[in-house]
DNA sequence: TTGAAAGCGCTAACAA
DNA sequence: TTGTTAGCGCTTTCAA
């Protein structure tokens, strides 16, 4: 691939002059500019981003670290981030931690090796010590997306509030005992429980960690059998919800008459399911854009600043399943 | 971030010696090695990948170009590619063309600017002139994934064969008129048609380009009304299939009695749908691994070679919807 | 076994 | 307006 030095030789000017032309400096004689541009076009010059990055500090690279890109929610998020970043001329290095903290740490190192200008991350567990320690070593701007991380810029949906909203929805729809499917340290569960407590229904809320199909079905069947009050199930994400829906069908439990189910993330499949799935919608595109905007602003105007703590509101989308 | 030169100063050796130590050369005195390693650890040295890439030609970066990361199939593919590449120490720059040829071309330029060691691409339309022209300019190894591209290494599933397989399946299940939902230049459609032609049923195969929900529903309703023979519908991917399933429910068409529907990609949701969706499974992980293996082999042992043309077989997964 | 010197492709001072 | 020089952090000769 042709370099500035080679173009300089071909056009009989100095290499920095070529640099000026190709970077759009106005202080070059029109005649030279034309000659250089023509030569660059002819040889399809593409600047060497590594050399540029080695020199100034701008690599125009952003590290994007997600937990599981094969989850539709994060895939959408990654897509929106990519689009937003690209608009400002940034490219993206993608990392998939797969919920493995060792990978996550490794990636935080890799990101530094490539001297990315900034990082957008979905931490596995933003409260863990090792995460915070690793973030401190990272000497580039970082914005947490989708999670509320202490002392960091973060753009996220308030899961506690969202969980409470779900609780209210299920109560309103007449469900009288409750199951949350997901991790017990999930903010959604905390909010869910708290809202139920306020109605004096705390002891009716149960948590089941997500697990293999067969186990899940067994746990679900046992819980459903334990009472015949209408059961409201809150799944930590739409994928879980889909599986629950299937399990309920197997168990011949009618939805939403005997049991209701609501998911989270409002992935596009929800509106086509049978029954159509109630869910909670996160403003993905907006989160992505705000996170990228914030990150780029920080990159382009460095300096100390108050960490941004920016909870967006989730929207409950009621459909047939509740 | 600390550099080799700084470590050299701190440990009173020359910078190249630091380089030797950190790259594991054996020709360094143990005592010096220890000193240097200790210093590097203490300051959490991370090599500058840009400087390394500027020097030798290895950037340990792979460009990955897909059409739509928010499609579960490509998300899975990207995930497997990332995993496979990472295993060999490569990182990934992700590009999402969104089926926009202008973006695709731009990305092929960006990829060159970052001097990636190789490219894995899902071309939008591998037969188009502009794609082929751009690929020619790309002077790094490239492997096409999921698509059969002329004169290029490619790892893909034989869509023509897969389409034929679907036709046979639908015939066998007793469907007697056929609809394909997707682009008319899709290899799946070609294979589908051809197989039907061989049974003298060519004129019973119709193609509908995928479109907005309302339009699709209208087109579907009209086609279903046009005859009361059992209708077999082949959707170009599972997302299309899900929408068709929903449309059929709206139209009160029973599945699979009056109409059958089969998708493509066998995304994980299929087995939980109601009814469970028949689909065609592509060996994603295997494709990703073979593509990455092939690419890395080419990168690490450069030279002329016969383009690899490696069709894998798809597997039909019959479920309740047919 | 180690160090000195050059150079990868570029930007940024500075001089002319 | 242009060219000269230096230097980013590293690898790679080549000498010592």
XYZ file of C-alpha atoms (C1' of nucleotides) in Angstrom:
676
model
C 0.000 0.000 0.000
C 1.357 3.397 -0.982
C 2.673 5.757 1.696
C 3.007 9.506 1.972
C 6.731 9.269 1.423
C 6.198 7.452 -1.842
C 3.637 9.964 -3.010
C 6.109 12.689 -2.085
C 8.747 11.140 -4.314
C 6.348 10.682 -7.212
C 5.133 14.257 -7.037
C 8.487 15.848 -6.194
C 7.444 17.472 -2.959
C 8.337 16.793 0.651
C 6.484 14.209 2.669
C 5.035 16.724 5.162
C 3.584 18.633 2.249
C 1.807 15.498 1.191
C 0.553 15.221 4.738
C -0.761 18.767 4.564
C -2.600 18.152 1.353
C -4.141 14.910 2.464
C -5.239 16.403 5.743
C -6.903 19.302 4.004
C -4.595 22.085 5.112
C -5.316 25.248 3.180
C -1.781 26.499 3.093
C -0.705 24.566 0.029
C -0.370 25.870 -3.499
C -3.366 24.744 -5.531
C -1.126 23.344 -8.219
C 0.729 21.099 -5.783
C -2.492 20.100 -4.074
C -3.907 18.881 -7.356
C -0.803 16.934 -8.228
C -0.692 15.212 -4.860
C -4.391 14.463 -4.738
C -4.300 13.029 -8.228
C -1.411 10.783 -7.303
C -3.126 9.667 -4.096
C -6.302 8.861 -5.945
C -4.479 7.046 -8.660
C -2.747 4.753 -6.179
C -5.756 4.524 -3.878
C -3.919 5.891 -0.897
C -5.250 4.907 2.512
C -3.566 6.445 5.501
C -1.923 4.181 8.014
C -4.094 4.452 11.084
C -1.422 2.801 13.210
C 1.209 5.382 12.364
C -1.268 8.144 12.955
C -2.251 6.658 16.288
C 1.333 6.093 17.332
C 2.053 9.731 16.812
C -0.808 11.735 18.183
C -2.883 9.908 20.701
C -5.961 9.502 18.562
C -6.463 6.005 17.255
C -10.112 6.549 16.420
C -10.724 3.168 17.966
C -13.301 2.424 20.622
C -13.296 -0.743 22.667
C -16.739 -2.220 23.121
C -17.071 -4.866 25.768
C -20.325 -6.755 26.106
C -21.295 -9.830 28.042
C -23.020 -11.767 25.296
C -23.355 -10.551 21.773
C -25.592 -13.469 20.866
C -28.248 -12.047 23.151
C -30.490 -9.966 20.902
C -30.501 -7.081 23.314
C -26.740 -6.693 23.289
C -26.603 -7.333 19.580
C -28.956 -4.418 19.058
C -26.937 -2.345 21.453
C -23.698 -3.160 19.671
C -25.276 -2.278 16.380
C -26.450 1.103 17.585
C -23.102 1.813 19.173
C -21.320 0.915 15.986
C -23.576 3.170 13.966
C -23.207 6.099 16.331
C -19.445 5.729 16.577
C -19.010 5.356 12.854
C -20.834 8.605 12.309
C -17.996 10.332 14.127
C -15.318 8.373 12.335
C -14.610 5.857 15.056
C -14.215 2.134 14.550
C -14.979 -0.498 17.076
C -13.044 -3.366 18.572
C -15.527 -5.856 19.896
C -15.078 -8.039 22.929
C -17.422 -10.664 24.204
C -16.808 -11.582 27.811
C -19.355 -14.382 27.820
C -19.917 -13.651 31.508
C -16.419 -14.867 32.216
C -14.573 -12.450 34.528
C -11.206 -13.745 33.387
C -12.015 -12.835 29.803
C -13.251 -9.485 30.927
C -9.988 -8.673 32.628
C -7.995 -9.888 29.685
C -9.991 -7.680 27.361
C -9.420 -4.658 29.481
C -5.725 -5.295 28.933
C -6.082 -5.834 25.206
C -7.990 -2.609 24.902
C -5.058 -0.779 26.438
C -2.603 -2.431 24.088
C -4.440 -1.047 21.106
C -4.484 2.368 22.701
C -8.158 2.793 22.030
C -9.409 6.299 22.589
C -12.188 5.103 24.854
C -14.199 2.173 26.105
C -17.866 1.347 26.261
C -18.513 -1.537 28.579
C -21.240 -3.723 29.925
C -19.531 -5.014 33.069
C -20.360 -8.520 34.199
C -20.714 -7.378 37.736
C -20.043 -3.720 38.186
C -19.867 -3.984 41.959
C -17.080 -6.533 42.074
C -13.691 -5.485 43.349
C -11.738 -6.839 40.432
C -13.819 -4.856 37.964
C -13.268 -1.635 39.818
C -9.578 -2.324 40.178
C -9.189 -3.001 36.490
C -11.116 0.060 35.536
C -8.819 2.187 37.625
C -5.811 0.967 35.654
C -7.484 1.813 32.423
C -6.252 5.272 31.647
C -8.749 6.049 28.936
C -12.280 7.346 29.221
C -14.804 4.647 29.911
C -18.553 4.711 29.979
C -20.625 1.898 31.422
C -23.685 1.036 29.412
C -26.750 -0.743 30.715
C -25.313 -0.878 34.197
C -24.989 1.569 37.012
C -21.353 1.547 38.011
C -19.997 3.475 40.993
C -17.867 6.491 40.168
C -18.101 5.892 36.454
C -19.989 7.600 33.727
C -22.948 5.412 33.086
C -25.944 5.352 30.855
C -28.482 2.802 31.899
C -32.044 2.008 32.565
C -33.055 2.121 36.185
C -33.595 -1.564 36.860
C -34.903 -1.049 40.349
C -37.598 1.235 39.117
C -38.320 -1.085 36.206
C -38.690 -4.017 38.580
C -41.117 -2.045 40.711
C -43.096 -1.138 37.640
C -43.412 -4.787 36.738
C -44.627 -5.629 40.221
C -47.320 -3.007 39.995
C -48.380 -4.185 36.598
C -48.726 -7.766 37.752
C -50.697 -6.743 40.821
C -52.970 -4.608 38.761
C -53.617 -7.487 36.424
C -54.740 -9.565 39.353
C -51.812 -11.849 39.960
C -51.337 -12.728 43.593
C -48.111 -14.670 43.902
C -44.856 -13.979 42.172
C -41.805 -15.568 40.676
C -38.697 -13.863 39.388
C -36.446 -15.793 37.064
C -32.865 -14.607 37.057
C -29.952 -13.792 39.336
C -30.891 -12.820 42.879
C -28.518 -9.845 42.807
C -30.306 -8.414 39.807
C -31.537 -4.865 40.409
C -34.811 -5.776 38.755
C -35.419 -8.339 41.446
C -34.586 -5.858 44.174
C -37.068 -3.345 42.829
C -39.628 -6.040 42.236
C -39.389 -7.303 45.798
C -39.394 -3.892 47.317
C -42.572 -2.907 45.547
C -44.232 -6.130 46.660
C -43.089 -5.581 50.217
C -44.781 -2.233 50.222
C -48.011 -4.014 49.455
C -47.305 -6.523 52.160
C -46.685 -9.280 49.713
C -42.985 -9.828 50.183
C -43.247 -13.427 51.247
C -45.115 -14.210 48.086
C -42.110 -13.368 45.928
C -39.839 -16.224 45.004
C -36.648 -16.289 42.992
C -35.534 -19.055 40.683
C -32.152 -18.856 39.087
C -32.257 -19.593 35.435
C -31.099 -23.042 34.567
C -31.365 -25.884 32.112
C -34.703 -26.482 30.451
C -35.541 -29.674 32.293
C -34.661 -28.268 35.693
C -36.499 -25.066 35.024
C -39.607 -26.956 34.030
C -39.481 -29.008 37.181
C -38.980 -25.991 39.416
C -41.762 -24.188 37.625
C -44.166 -27.102 37.900
C -43.495 -27.479 41.604
C -44.023 -23.811 42.277
C -47.231 -23.672 40.258
C -48.609 -26.691 42.032
C -47.941 -25.169 45.447
C -50.995 -22.926 45.258
C -53.811 -22.135 42.909
C -53.699 -18.405 43.143
C -52.976 -16.673 39.886
C -49.263 -16.688 39.317
C -47.312 -13.736 37.940
C -43.923 -14.578 36.491
C -41.257 -11.994 35.798
C -38.464 -13.244 33.550
C -35.122 -11.453 33.614
C -35.096 -11.249 29.846
C -37.225 -12.171 26.865
C -35.291 -15.333 26.157
C -36.091 -16.640 29.595
C -39.681 -15.557 29.072
C -39.932 -17.463 25.824
C -38.770 -20.620 27.539
C -41.193 -20.128 30.368
C -43.966 -19.633 27.883
C -43.065 -22.936 26.331
C -42.892 -24.632 29.706
C -46.329 -23.327 30.610
C -47.682 -24.723 27.395
C -46.177 -28.105 28.215
C -47.695 -27.939 31.675
C -51.018 -26.970 30.130
C -51.223 -23.829 32.172
C -53.270 -21.198 30.399
C -51.767 -17.772 29.881
C -52.706 -15.271 31.182
C -55.646 -16.899 32.994
C -53.745 -19.174 35.350
C -50.317 -17.650 35.019
C -49.034 -14.452 33.513
C -45.571 -13.887 32.177
C -43.662 -10.742 31.414
C -40.196 -10.511 29.929
C -37.546 -7.856 29.769
C -35.844 -6.040 26.876
C -38.851 -6.079 24.582
C -36.934 -7.817 21.829
C -38.560 -7.725 18.439
C -39.816 -11.287 18.577
C -42.130 -10.468 21.502
C -44.860 -8.912 19.445
C -45.079 -11.966 17.233
C -45.191 -14.624 19.886
C -48.236 -16.669 20.740
C -49.420 -15.268 23.080
C -47.798 -11.908 22.423
C -45.319 -11.266 25.170
C -45.577 -8.400 27.610
C -42.166 -6.960 28.220
C -40.205 -3.972 29.382
C -38.615 -1.878 26.720
C -35.262 -0.263 27.153
C -34.461 2.650 24.864
C -31.533 0.903 23.219
C -30.778 3.358 20.467
C -30.977 6.241 22.852
C -28.727 4.570 25.392
C -26.196 3.794 22.691
C -26.234 7.298 21.338
C -25.987 8.949 24.726
C -23.184 6.656 25.778
C -21.245 7.297 22.601
C -21.884 11.040 22.757
C -20.730 11.161 26.311
C -17.638 9.118 25.578
C -16.643 11.153 22.539
C -17.197 14.385 24.381
C -14.892 13.165 27.093
C -12.310 12.012 24.572
C -12.381 15.236 22.659
C -12.482 17.502 25.691
C -10.405 15.711 28.283
C -10.189 16.759 31.880
C -11.748 16.075 35.212
C -15.484 15.992 35.386
C -18.269 14.773 37.550
C -19.190 11.214 36.661
C -22.438 11.259 34.788
C -25.161 9.174 36.304
C -27.909 9.039 33.853
C -30.777 6.651 34.429
C -33.247 6.427 31.587
C -36.717 5.155 32.108
C -37.917 1.836 30.897
C -41.344 1.516 29.376
C -43.669 -1.337 30.120
C -45.258 -2.813 27.042
C -48.309 -4.832 28.054
C -49.413 -7.516 25.623
C -51.407 -10.699 25.771
C -49.211 -12.667 28.147
C -50.272 -10.722 31.238
C 1.367 3.956 30.142
C 4.943 2.804 30.578
C 7.091 2.058 27.510
C 10.053 -0.199 26.863
C 12.360 2.780 26.807
C 11.241 3.789 30.273
C 11.670 0.288 31.608
C 15.128 0.289 30.044
C 16.056 3.424 31.946
C 14.689 2.120 35.227
C 16.563 -1.162 34.953
C 19.745 0.259 33.428
C 19.729 -1.800 30.274
C 19.157 -0.901 26.649
C 15.685 -0.729 25.183
C 16.239 -3.627 22.729
C 17.207 -5.789 25.663
C 13.895 -5.000 27.270
C 12.270 -5.985 24.010
C 14.125 -9.292 24.078
C 13.027 -10.061 27.595
C 9.415 -9.157 27.050
C 9.262 -11.178 23.871
C 10.702 -14.206 25.585
C 14.064 -14.368 23.868
C 16.339 -16.866 25.578
C 19.552 -14.991 24.976
C 19.298 -12.737 27.986
C 21.085 -13.138 31.293
C 18.681 -14.515 33.891
C 19.532 -11.761 36.289
C 18.611 -9.038 33.798
C 15.499 -10.921 32.750
C 14.247 -10.951 36.301
C 14.949 -7.318 36.835
C 13.145 -6.311 33.660
C 10.184 -8.583 34.223
C 9.775 -7.339 37.758
C 9.791 -3.758 36.587
C 7.303 -4.494 33.826
C 4.973 -6.214 36.230
C 5.267 -3.469 38.755
C 4.243 -0.825 36.244
C 1.740 -3.059 34.515
C 3.416 -2.792 31.153
C 1.196 -3.354 28.117
C 2.915 -3.348 24.780
C 1.833 -0.795 22.232
C 0.091 -2.797 19.554
C 0.221 0.115 17.163
C 3.979 0.434 17.328
C 4.331 -3.298 16.944
C 2.027 -3.291 13.959
C 3.742 -0.337 12.373
C 7.021 -2.150 12.498
C 6.445 -5.738 11.565
C 3.327 -6.252 9.548
C 1.340 -8.135 12.165
C -1.355 -6.113 13.817
C -3.170 -9.120 15.209
C -6.344 -7.458 14.074
C -9.032 -9.080 11.972
C -11.735 -7.140 10.222
C -15.135 -8.740 10.509
C -17.770 -7.437 8.167
C -21.336 -8.610 8.546
C -24.596 -7.439 7.058
C -26.650 -7.209 10.217
C -25.370 -7.983 13.654
C -28.830 -7.622 15.150
C -29.900 -10.718 13.261
C -29.422 -13.595 15.681
C -27.712 -15.709 13.106
C -24.977 -13.175 12.447
C -24.711 -12.360 16.113
C -23.988 -16.014 16.805
C -21.567 -16.074 13.932
C -19.752 -12.994 15.190
C -19.556 -14.494 18.627
C -18.016 -17.718 17.380
C -15.588 -15.836 15.176
C -14.544 -13.663 18.069
C -13.984 -16.682 20.266
C -11.985 -18.544 17.646
C -9.855 -15.523 16.777
C -9.200 -14.664 20.391
C -7.893 -18.140 20.970
C -5.079 -17.333 18.563
C -4.500 -13.895 20.014
C -6.364 -11.897 17.414
C -8.779 -9.090 18.120
C -11.669 -8.100 15.990
C -12.814 -4.873 14.415
C -16.493 -5.160 13.736
C -18.343 -3.602 10.845
C -22.031 -3.703 10.221
C -22.945 -2.922 6.643
C -26.678 -2.963 7.292
C -27.124 -4.147 3.721
C -25.901 -0.800 2.501
C -23.313 -1.234 -0.281
C -21.880 2.219 0.348
C -21.114 1.299 3.942
C -19.624 -1.950 2.787
C -17.202 -0.196 0.491
C -16.290 2.326 3.117
C -15.554 -0.445 5.590
C -13.316 -2.210 3.171
C -11.300 1.005 3.101
C -11.277 1.406 6.861
C -10.067 -2.126 7.247
C -7.087 -1.299 5.092
C -6.313 1.803 7.080
C -5.961 -0.220 10.234
C -3.718 -2.658 8.411
C -5.665 -5.611 9.669
C -3.989 -8.933 9.075
C -7.063 -10.386 7.424
C -10.755 -10.021 6.799
C -13.786 -12.206 7.337
C -16.740 -10.939 5.404
C -20.366 -11.612 4.740
C -20.751 -9.746 1.456
C -24.085 -8.114 0.755
C -24.087 -9.384 -2.745
C -21.028 -11.388 -3.583
C -21.743 -11.396 -7.313
C -21.852 -7.636 -7.701
C -19.110 -5.919 -9.650
C -18.336 -3.345 -7.010
C -17.796 -5.998 -4.352
C -15.374 -7.896 -6.538
C -13.545 -4.739 -7.488
C -13.152 -3.687 -3.888
C -11.966 -7.089 -2.856
C -9.273 -6.970 -5.479
C -7.881 -3.774 -3.975
C -7.766 -5.335 -0.571
C -4.263 -6.656 -0.288
C -4.857 -8.776 2.765
C -6.210 -12.296 3.002
C -9.975 -12.424 2.972
C -12.379 -15.260 3.569
C -16.053 -15.035 2.721
C -18.339 -16.550 5.312
C -21.880 -17.722 4.702
C -21.644 -16.849 1.033
C -20.123 -18.491 -1.975
C -17.932 -15.857 -3.597
C -16.148 -16.362 -6.889
C -12.385 -16.722 -6.699
C -12.333 -16.219 -2.959
C -11.827 -18.526 -0.075
C -15.253 -19.216 1.239
C -16.855 -21.221 3.954
C -20.590 -21.472 3.559
C -23.621 -23.618 3.586
C -24.832 -24.708 0.202
C -28.018 -22.689 -0.062
C -29.108 -24.245 -3.318
C -28.973 -27.677 -1.815
C -30.642 -26.430 1.334
C -33.466 -24.904 -0.707
C -33.972 -28.182 -2.531
C -34.044 -30.012 0.755
C -36.793 -27.735 2.003
C -38.816 -28.338 -1.166
C -38.602 -32.060 -0.683
C -39.556 -31.781 2.928
C -42.640 -29.715 2.157
C -43.690 -32.096 -0.621
C -43.250 -35.046 1.632
C -45.392 -33.427 4.280
C -48.167 -33.081 1.741
C -48.033 -29.423 0.842
C -49.004 -28.756 -2.740
C -48.381 -25.088 -3.423
C -45.470 -23.022 -2.354
C -44.376 -19.614 -1.305
C -40.872 -18.378 -0.722
C -40.411 -15.249 1.333
C -37.213 -13.417 0.616
C -35.109 -11.970 -2.167
C -35.595 -13.572 -5.574
C -31.852 -13.824 -6.140
C -31.434 -15.882 -2.985
C -29.722 -19.204 -3.648
C -32.235 -20.888 -1.402
C -35.002 -19.821 -3.724
C -33.117 -21.073 -6.752
C -32.650 -24.484 -5.208
C -36.206 -24.514 -3.958
C -37.602 -23.746 -7.406
C -35.376 -26.172 -9.179
C -36.395 -29.027 -6.951
C -40.048 -28.180 -7.484
C -39.522 -27.966 -11.228
C -38.163 -31.457 -11.223
C -41.447 -32.602 -9.763
C -43.339 -30.590 -12.355
C -44.499 -28.082 -9.829
C -42.586 -25.033 -10.885
C -45.595 -22.877 -11.592
C -46.831 -23.502 -8.103
C -43.883 -21.708 -6.572
C -44.326 -18.050 -5.840
C -41.955 -15.514 -4.404
C -42.850 -12.655 -2.141
C -40.237 -10.162 -1.164
C -40.217 -9.503 2.524
C -41.836 -6.250 3.441
C -43.689 -4.348 6.121
C -46.026 -6.284 8.351
C -49.244 -4.890 6.927
C -48.215 -5.437 3.348
C -46.945 -8.898 4.064
C -50.184 -9.840 5.718
C -52.172 -8.614 2.760
C -49.986 -10.455 0.257
C -50.173 -13.568 2.350
C -53.935 -13.399 2.721
C -54.415 -12.934 -1.001
C -52.204 -15.841 -1.844
C -53.822 -18.138 0.673
C -57.275 -17.271 -0.596
C -56.302 -18.070 -4.180
C -56.623 -21.818 -3.628
C -57.449 -24.236 -0.892
C -54.661 -26.660 -1.457
C -52.351 -27.024 1.504
C -49.827 -24.235 1.412
C -46.156 -24.697 2.177
C -44.302 -21.531 3.085
C -40.544 -21.247 3.100
C -39.242 -18.184 4.930
C -35.749 -16.941 4.135
C -34.928 -16.762 7.818
C -36.480 -17.485 11.186
C -37.427 -13.878 11.795
C -39.504 -13.859 8.653
C -40.967 -17.173 9.709
C -41.977 -15.844 13.092
C -43.859 -12.993 11.463
C -45.551 -15.325 9.055
C -46.571 -17.525 11.941
C -48.146 -14.516 13.562
C -49.867 -13.501 10.346
C -51.318 -16.974 9.953
C -52.668 -16.807 13.459
C -54.319 -13.490 12.656
C -55.795 -14.976 9.502
C -56.978 -17.959 11.509
C -55.144 -20.375 9.308
C -54.239 -23.512 11.188
C -50.643 -24.659 11.182
C -49.638 -27.124 9.880
C -53.044 -28.356 8.728
C -53.893 -25.614 6.257
C -50.490 -24.053 5.879
C -47.022 -25.148 6.871
C -44.124 -22.874 7.555
C -40.419 -23.533 7.716
C -37.721 -21.028 8.566
C -34.004 -20.828 8.060
C -31.044 -20.591 10.474
C -32.641 -22.600 13.255
C -32.199 -19.802 15.758
C -32.617 -20.825 19.340
C -36.095 -19.364 19.717
C -37.496 -21.840 17.172
C -37.771 -24.727 19.548
C -39.791 -22.692 22.005
C -42.287 -21.168 19.608
C -45.916 -22.102 19.459
C -46.066 -24.086 17.267
C -42.422 -25.104 17.363
C -40.793 -23.899 14.195
C -39.292 -26.219 11.610
C -36.088 -24.722 10.303
C -32.815 -25.373 8.597
C -29.767 -25.414 10.765
C -26.450 -24.063 9.649
C -23.369 -25.248 11.522
C -22.458 -21.791 12.753
C -19.672 -22.656 15.130
C -18.078 -24.925 12.596
C -18.291 -22.328 9.854
C -16.752 -19.726 12.112
C -13.954 -21.999 13.178
C -13.155 -23.171 9.690
C -13.209 -19.641 8.341
C -10.927 -18.378 11.066
C -8.602 -21.360 10.731
C -8.376 -20.858 7.031
C -7.749 -17.158 7.368
C -5.077 -17.530 10.019
C -3.361 -20.246 8.068
C -3.246 -17.945 5.086
C -1.984 -15.036 7.193
C 0.696 -17.077 8.839
C 1.778 -18.921 5.703
C 1.355 -16.382 2.938
C 1.649 -17.223 -0.721
C -0.444 -18.186 -3.672
C -2.988 -20.885 -3.149
C -6.063 -22.324 -4.695
C -9.151 -20.577 -3.381
C -10.895 -22.874 -0.993
C -14.473 -23.626 -1.829
C -15.934 -25.368 1.093
C -19.658 -25.950 1.182
C -20.971 -27.385 4.410
C -24.268 -29.125 4.593
C -27.297 -27.708 6.265
C -29.505 -29.908 8.369
C -33.253 -29.746 8.264
C -34.857 -29.693 11.676
C -38.514 -30.665 11.373
C -40.797 -29.502 14.150
C -44.462 -28.822 14.611
C -44.898 -26.055 12.057
C -44.696 -28.387 9.055
C 24.994 -11.627 25.699
C 24.311 -6.780 25.036
C 24.058 -2.124 22.826
C 23.980 1.277 18.963
C 21.601 2.649 15.047
C 18.138 2.591 11.667
C 13.530 2.685 10.229
C 8.205 1.537 10.066
C 4.474 6.031 8.400
C 3.020 9.619 10.246
C 2.503 14.570 12.813
C 4.371 18.678 14.705
C 7.867 22.156 15.456
C 10.643 25.106 13.444
C 13.236 27.347 9.743
C 13.632 29.165 5.391
C 4.123 28.321 1.248
C 7.420 24.667 1.650
C 11.175 21.772 3.528
C 14.080 19.982 7.411
C 14.250 17.663 11.566
C 12.736 15.087 15.311
C 10.168 11.642 17.491
C 5.938 8.379 18.688
C 7.288 2.733 20.587
C 8.702 -0.835 18.741
C 11.668 -4.651 15.879
C 15.631 -5.728 13.404
C 20.046 -5.656 11.743
C 24.827 -5.270 12.863
C 28.812 -4.651 16.007
C 31.032 -5.234 20.018
